[in-house]
Coordinates of C-alpha atoms in Angstrom, one line a residue:
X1 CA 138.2 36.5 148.3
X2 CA 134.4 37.0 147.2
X3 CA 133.0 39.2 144.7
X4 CA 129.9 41.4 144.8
X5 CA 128.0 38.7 142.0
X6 CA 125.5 41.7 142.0
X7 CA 127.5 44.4 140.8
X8 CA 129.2 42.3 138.3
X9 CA 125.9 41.3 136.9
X10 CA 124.6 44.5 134.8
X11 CA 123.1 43.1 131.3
X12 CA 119.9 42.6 131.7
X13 CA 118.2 39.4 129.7
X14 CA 116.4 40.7 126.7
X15 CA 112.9 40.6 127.5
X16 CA 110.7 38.0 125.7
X17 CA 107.5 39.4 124.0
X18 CA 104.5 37.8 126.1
X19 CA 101.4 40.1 125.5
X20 CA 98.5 38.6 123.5
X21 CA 96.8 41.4 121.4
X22 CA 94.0 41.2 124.0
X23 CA 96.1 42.0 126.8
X24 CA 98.0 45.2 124.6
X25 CA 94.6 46.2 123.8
X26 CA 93.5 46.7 128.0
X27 CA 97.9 48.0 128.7
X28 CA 97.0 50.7 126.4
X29 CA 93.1 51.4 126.5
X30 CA 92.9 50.9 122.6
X31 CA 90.6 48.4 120.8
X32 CA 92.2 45.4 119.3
X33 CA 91.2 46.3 115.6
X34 CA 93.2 50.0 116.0
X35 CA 96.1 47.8 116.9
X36 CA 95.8 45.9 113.6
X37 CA 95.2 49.1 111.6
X38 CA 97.8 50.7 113.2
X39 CA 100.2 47.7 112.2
X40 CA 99.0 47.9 108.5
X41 CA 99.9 51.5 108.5
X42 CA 103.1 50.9 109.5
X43 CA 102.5 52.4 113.1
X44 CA 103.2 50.1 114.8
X45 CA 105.7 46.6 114.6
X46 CA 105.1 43.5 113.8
X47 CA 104.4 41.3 116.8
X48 CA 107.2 38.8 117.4
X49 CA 105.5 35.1 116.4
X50 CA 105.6 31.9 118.7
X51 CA 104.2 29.0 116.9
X52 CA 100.8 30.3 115.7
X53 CA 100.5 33.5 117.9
X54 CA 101.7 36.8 118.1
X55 CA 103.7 38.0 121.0
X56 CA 103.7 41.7 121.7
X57 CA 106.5 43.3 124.4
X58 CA 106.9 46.6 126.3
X59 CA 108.3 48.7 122.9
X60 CA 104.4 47.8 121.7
X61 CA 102.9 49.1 124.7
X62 CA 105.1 52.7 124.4
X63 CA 105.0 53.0 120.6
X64 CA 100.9 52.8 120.7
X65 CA 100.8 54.9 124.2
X66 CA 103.1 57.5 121.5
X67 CA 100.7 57.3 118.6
X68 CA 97.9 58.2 121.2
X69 CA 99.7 60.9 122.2
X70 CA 101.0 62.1 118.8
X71 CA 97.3 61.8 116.8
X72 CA 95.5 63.5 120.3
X73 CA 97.9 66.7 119.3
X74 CA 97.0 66.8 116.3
X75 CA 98.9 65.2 113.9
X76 CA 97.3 63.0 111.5
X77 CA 97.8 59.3 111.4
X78 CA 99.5 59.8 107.9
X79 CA 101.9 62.1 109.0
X80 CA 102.4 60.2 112.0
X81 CA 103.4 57.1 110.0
X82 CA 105.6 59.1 107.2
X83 CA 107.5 60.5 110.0
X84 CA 108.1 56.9 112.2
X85 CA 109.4 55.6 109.1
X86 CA 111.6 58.5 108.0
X87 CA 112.8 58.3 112.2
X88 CA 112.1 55.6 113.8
X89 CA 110.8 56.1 117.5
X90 CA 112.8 53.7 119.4
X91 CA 115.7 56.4 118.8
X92 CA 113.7 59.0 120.0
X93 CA 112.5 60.0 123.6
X94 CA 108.6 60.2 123.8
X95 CA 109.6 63.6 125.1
X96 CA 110.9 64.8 121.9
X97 CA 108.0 63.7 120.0
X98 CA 105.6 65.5 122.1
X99 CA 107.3 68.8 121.9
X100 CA 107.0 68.5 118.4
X101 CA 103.3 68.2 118.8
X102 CA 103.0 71.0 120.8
X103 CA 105.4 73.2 118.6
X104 CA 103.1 72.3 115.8
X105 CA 99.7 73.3 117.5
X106 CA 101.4 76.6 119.1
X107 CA 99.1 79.3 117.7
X108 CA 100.8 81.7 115.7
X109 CA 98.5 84.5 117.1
X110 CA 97.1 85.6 120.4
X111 CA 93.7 85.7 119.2
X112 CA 91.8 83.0 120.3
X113 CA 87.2 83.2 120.1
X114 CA 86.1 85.6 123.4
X115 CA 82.4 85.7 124.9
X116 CA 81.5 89.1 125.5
X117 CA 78.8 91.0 127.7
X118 CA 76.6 94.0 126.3
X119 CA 78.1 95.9 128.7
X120 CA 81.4 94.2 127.6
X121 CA 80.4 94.9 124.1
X122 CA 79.5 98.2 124.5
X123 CA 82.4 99.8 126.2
X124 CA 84.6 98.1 122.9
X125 CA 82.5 100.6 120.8
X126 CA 82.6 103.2 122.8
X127 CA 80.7 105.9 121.5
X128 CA 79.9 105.0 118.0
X129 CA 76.5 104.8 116.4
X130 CA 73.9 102.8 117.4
X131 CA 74.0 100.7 114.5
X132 CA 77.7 99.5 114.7
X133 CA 76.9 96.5 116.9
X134 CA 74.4 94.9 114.1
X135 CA 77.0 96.0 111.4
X136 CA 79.9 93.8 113.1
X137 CA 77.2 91.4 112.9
X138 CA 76.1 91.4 109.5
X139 CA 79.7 91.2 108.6
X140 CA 80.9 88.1 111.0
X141 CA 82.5 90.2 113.0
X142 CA 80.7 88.9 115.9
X143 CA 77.8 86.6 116.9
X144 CA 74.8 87.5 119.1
X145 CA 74.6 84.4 121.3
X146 CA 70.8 83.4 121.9
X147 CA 71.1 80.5 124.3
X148 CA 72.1 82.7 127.4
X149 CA 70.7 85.4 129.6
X150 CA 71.3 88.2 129.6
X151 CA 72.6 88.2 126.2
X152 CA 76.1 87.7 125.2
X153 CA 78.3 87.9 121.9
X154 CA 81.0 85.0 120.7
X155 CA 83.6 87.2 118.9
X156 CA 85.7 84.8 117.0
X157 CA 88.9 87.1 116.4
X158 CA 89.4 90.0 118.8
X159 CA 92.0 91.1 116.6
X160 CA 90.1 91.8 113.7
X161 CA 87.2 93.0 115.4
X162 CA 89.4 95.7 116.6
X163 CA 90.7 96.3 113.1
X164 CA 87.6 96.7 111.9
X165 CA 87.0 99.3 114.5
X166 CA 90.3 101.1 113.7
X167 CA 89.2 100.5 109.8
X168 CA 86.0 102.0 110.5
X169 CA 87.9 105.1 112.1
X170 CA 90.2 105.5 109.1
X171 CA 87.2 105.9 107.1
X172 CA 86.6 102.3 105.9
X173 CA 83.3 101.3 106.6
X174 CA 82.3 97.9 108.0
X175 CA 80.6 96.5 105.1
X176 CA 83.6 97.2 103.0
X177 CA 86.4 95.8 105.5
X178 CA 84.5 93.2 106.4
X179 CA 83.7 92.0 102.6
X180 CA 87.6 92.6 102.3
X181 CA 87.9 90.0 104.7
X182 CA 85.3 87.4 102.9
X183 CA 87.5 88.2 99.9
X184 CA 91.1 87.0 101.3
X185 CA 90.3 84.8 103.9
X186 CA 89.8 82.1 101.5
X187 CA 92.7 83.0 99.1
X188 CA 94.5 83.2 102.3
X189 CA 93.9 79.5 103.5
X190 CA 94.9 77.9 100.2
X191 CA 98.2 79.7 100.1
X192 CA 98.8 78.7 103.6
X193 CA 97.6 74.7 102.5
X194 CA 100.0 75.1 99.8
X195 CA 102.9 76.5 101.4
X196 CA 102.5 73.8 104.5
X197 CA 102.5 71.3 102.2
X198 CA 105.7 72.7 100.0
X199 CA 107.6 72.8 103.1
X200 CA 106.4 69.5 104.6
X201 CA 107.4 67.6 101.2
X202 CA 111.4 69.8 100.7
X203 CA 112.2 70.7 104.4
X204 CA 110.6 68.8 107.2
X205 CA 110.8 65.1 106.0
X206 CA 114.5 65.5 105.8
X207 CA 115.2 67.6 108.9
X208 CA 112.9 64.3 110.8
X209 CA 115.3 61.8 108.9
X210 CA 118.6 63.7 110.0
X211 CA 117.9 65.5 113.5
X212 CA 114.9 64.0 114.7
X213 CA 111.7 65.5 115.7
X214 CA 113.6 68.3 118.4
X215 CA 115.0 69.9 115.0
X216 CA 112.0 69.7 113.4
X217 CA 110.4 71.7 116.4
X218 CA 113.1 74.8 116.6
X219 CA 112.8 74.8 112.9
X220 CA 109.4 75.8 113.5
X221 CA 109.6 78.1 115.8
X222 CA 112.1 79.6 114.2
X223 CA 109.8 79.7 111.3
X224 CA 107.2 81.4 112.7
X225 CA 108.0 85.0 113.2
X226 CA 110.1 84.8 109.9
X227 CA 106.8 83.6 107.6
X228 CA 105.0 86.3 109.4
X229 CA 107.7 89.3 108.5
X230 CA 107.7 87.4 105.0
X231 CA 103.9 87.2 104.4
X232 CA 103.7 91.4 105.4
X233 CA 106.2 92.3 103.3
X234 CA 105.3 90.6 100.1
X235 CA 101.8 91.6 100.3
X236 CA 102.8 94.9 101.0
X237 CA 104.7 94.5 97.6
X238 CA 101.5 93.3 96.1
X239 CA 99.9 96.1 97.4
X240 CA 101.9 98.5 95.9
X241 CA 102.0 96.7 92.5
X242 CA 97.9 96.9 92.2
X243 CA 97.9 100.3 93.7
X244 CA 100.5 101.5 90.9
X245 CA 98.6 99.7 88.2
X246 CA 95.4 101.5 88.9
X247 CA 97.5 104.8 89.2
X248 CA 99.0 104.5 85.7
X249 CA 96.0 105.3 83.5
X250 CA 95.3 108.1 85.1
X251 CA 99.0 109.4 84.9
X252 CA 98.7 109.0 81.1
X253 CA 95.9 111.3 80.8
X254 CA 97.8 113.7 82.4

């Protein structure tokens, strides 16, 4: 009676790490110093050694062809590196690690920068003063382009563009919404800083060391609409707050 060797046989032999640093540096189109940084970072793993060189195998060639991926989505080599170590990648489909990526750059706000026409521009103002255009302007609403003909404007956020429209037809004048705008933009972006980085250091490091970088992704999608409802309510609080303050001295002199 034979048997079917073939089917019998289903371990593969480990592979043995046979790539010089030169040849991982043309498999993955990086140059050979990256590879070193990377290793010093903690990127990427030691090479295995035979005798007085180092041998580099097929987990080299995916880990690096990761970190491309990873850093071209916009995650900084630092975080990168905190979050291999915290979960290490061999655990973890490349697949995974790229949705996180792309969970990360998902813009929270359907407002990305839009060319327009004069024509284009013109039939957004509809029938307001002539001045309004070079108002927007002034405040950084928009931006007359002078590189192309016939002339076009680069608004950088529709949205607010159109606020200050609707501002303007409230009775808030461009000058003042749009020095509104210089004054919590920057405010704004610190909070945001500082809130990225409180959740990074409590929440996300932790969810990467448990569930791996697909938890970390439907945490934040989860989080997004929830820090939006959050930031309009508490400034509406704030809001009120000032709003009440500047009431009260006047309701004592009554």
């Amino acid at each position: 009676m034979q048997h079917d060797v073939t089917a019998l046989d289903v371990t593969a032999a480990p592979e043995t790490p046979s790539l010089t640093v030169a040849e991982l540096a043309r498999r993955t189109g990086l140059p050979v110093r990256t590879i070193r940084y990377y290793q010093t970072k903690g990127l990427l793993p030691a090479p295995a050694r035979q005798g007085r060189h180092a041998r580099y195998d097929e987990g080299h060639v995916e880990r690096l062809h990761l970190i491309s991926e990873l850093h071209a989505r916009g995650l900084r080599l630092d975080a990168v590196a905190e979050v291999l170590r915290q979960h290490g990648a061999g655990e973890t489909s490349v697949s995974e690690w790229l949705g996180l990526g792309e969970s990360l750059a998902r813009p929270w706000v359907d407002d990305g920068p839009a060319l327009l026409s004069e024509a284009e521009l013109d039939e957004r103002l509809g029938d307001r003063p002539a001045g309004t255009a070079a108002a927007l302007e002034r405040a950084g609403y928009l931006e007359r382009r002078t590189d192309t003909i016939p002339a076009t404007f680069l608004v950088p956020s529709p949205a607010l563009l159109d606020l200050a429209l609707e501002f303007e037809d409230a009775g808030l004048d461009i000058v003042t919404s749009g020095a509104a705008r210089a004054l919590l933009e920057p405010r704004l972006a610190r909070a945001a800083d500082e809130l990225v980085a409180h959740v990074t250091e409590r929440v996300t490091l932790e969810r990467l060391a448990r569930g791996g970088p697909a938890d970390v992704a439907r945490f934040v999608d989860q989080l997004r609409p929830l820090a939006r409802r959050a930031a309009d309510v508490l400034f509406a609080h704030q809001m009120e707050r000032a709003l009440q303050q500047v009431l009260e001295p006047n309701r004592r002199k009554q």
